[in-house]
Amino acid sequence: MQKKIRAGLLGTGFMCKAHGNAYRTIPYMFPQLEGLPLLDTVASSVQGHAKQAAKRYGFLQGVEGWETAVNKKDIDLIDISDCRQSWCWS
């Protein structure tokens, strides 16, 4: 059984959709990898956007604020997919 790599993604716009799709195609593109991505958490600074994006793009959960996603102990990687948000520069 392959290890699950739990991904947290910051941002809910187009790049959330693009990166989510890319994570889903990793097993097809790179079958030799030992770990498989799991779309765990998507975060947004805009109220309600994260929960909508989670449902739309297949993440386990949507949370408000980058800090919530970054501080989750079970996340293996953080993908910053929207640099228009203030979290890229704080």
Short mmCIF file of C-alpha atoms in Angstrom, two decimals:
data_model
loop_
_atom_site.label_atom_id
_atom_site.label_comp_id
_atom_site.label_asym_id
_atom_site.label_seq_id
_atom_site.Cartn_x
_atom_site.Cartn_y
_atom_site.Cartn_z
CA MET A 1 0.00 0.00 0.00
CA GLN A 2 1.31 3.42 -0.94
CA LYS A 3 1.74 6.18 1.63
CA LYS A 4 -0.77 9.01 1.43
CA ILE A 5 0.77 12.48 1.22
CA ARG A 6 -1.75 14.89 2.71
CA ALA A 7 -1.85 18.17 0.77
CA GLY A 8 -3.04 21.52 2.01
CA LEU A 9 -3.72 24.17 -0.60
CA LEU A 10 -3.91 27.93 0.00
CA GLY A 11 -6.27 29.66 -2.41
CA THR A 12 -9.59 28.72 -3.99
CA GLY A 13 -9.46 30.27 -7.46
CA PHE A 14 -8.53 28.79 -10.81
CA MET A 15 -5.16 27.53 -9.58
CA CYS A 16 -6.92 25.53 -6.86
CA LYS A 17 -8.77 23.71 -9.62
CA ALA A 18 -5.60 23.30 -11.70
CA HIS A 19 -3.41 22.10 -8.83
CA GLY A 20 -6.13 19.77 -7.52
CA ASN A 21 -6.38 18.21 -10.96
CA ALA A 22 -2.59 17.90 -11.17
CA TYR A 23 -2.46 16.08 -7.82
CA ARG A 24 -5.10 13.64 -9.03
CA THR A 25 -3.09 12.79 -12.15
CA ILE A 26 0.17 12.08 -10.31
CA PRO A 27 -0.49 8.30 -10.05
CA TYR A 28 -1.07 8.16 -13.82
CA MET A 29 1.90 10.34 -14.74
CA PHE A 30 4.34 8.94 -12.17
CA PRO A 31 3.31 5.37 -11.24
CA GLN A 32 6.74 4.69 -9.75
CA LEU A 33 6.27 7.16 -6.89
CA GLU A 34 5.96 5.71 -3.41
CA GLY A 35 3.42 8.23 -2.15
CA LEU A 36 0.01 9.25 -3.42
CA PRO A 37 -1.43 12.72 -2.84
CA LEU A 38 -4.57 13.13 -0.76
CA LEU A 39 -6.44 16.42 -1.19
CA ASP A 40 -6.89 17.13 2.49
CA THR A 41 -7.45 20.83 3.12
CA VAL A 42 -8.10 23.96 1.07
CA ALA A 43 -7.90 27.38 2.74
CA SER A 44 -9.22 30.81 1.84
CA SER A 45 -9.22 34.21 3.48
CA VAL A 46 -12.72 34.83 2.07
CA GLN A 47 -15.53 33.49 4.23
CA GLY A 48 -17.32 30.52 2.63
CA HIS A 49 -14.96 30.10 -0.33
CA ALA A 50 -12.94 27.25 1.17
CA LYS A 51 -15.96 25.06 1.93
CA GLN A 52 -17.31 25.63 -1.59
CA ALA A 53 -13.92 24.83 -3.15
CA ALA A 54 -13.54 21.69 -1.01
CA LYS A 55 -16.86 20.39 -2.24
CA ARG A 56 -16.28 21.41 -5.86
CA TYR A 57 -12.70 20.13 -6.19
CA GLY A 58 -12.75 17.10 -3.89
CA PHE A 59 -10.83 18.20 -0.81
CA LEU A 60 -11.71 16.62 2.52
CA GLN A 61 -12.27 20.01 4.14
CA GLY A 62 -12.23 23.75 3.60
CA VAL A 63 -10.96 26.11 6.28
CA GLU A 64 -10.76 29.88 6.74
CA GLY A 65 -7.32 31.42 6.99
CA TRP A 66 -3.96 30.08 5.93
CA GLU A 67 -2.89 29.61 9.56
CA THR A 68 -5.46 26.88 10.11
CA ALA A 69 -4.16 24.85 7.16
CA VAL A 70 -0.48 25.46 7.86
CA ASN A 71 -0.80 24.53 11.54
CA LYS A 72 -2.57 21.21 10.93
CA LYS A 73 -0.27 18.49 12.26
CA ASP A 74 -1.38 15.88 9.72
CA ILE A 75 -0.59 17.94 6.58
CA ASP A 76 2.55 16.82 4.74
CA LEU A 77 2.80 19.67 2.23
CA ILE A 78 1.40 23.14 1.69
CA ASP A 79 0.75 24.39 -1.83
CA ILE A 80 0.45 28.18 -2.13
CA SER A 81 -1.63 28.51 -5.27
CA ASP A 82 -2.86 32.09 -4.97
CA CYS A 83 -0.28 34.80 -4.41
CA ARG A 84 -2.87 37.57 -4.59
CA GLN A 85 -3.74 36.74 -1.00
CA SER A 86 -1.97 38.52 1.84
CA TRP A 87 -0.51 35.23 3.16
CA CYS A 88 2.20 35.33 0.50
CA TRP A 89 3.73 38.48 1.92
CA SER A 90 3.07 38.38 5.66
#
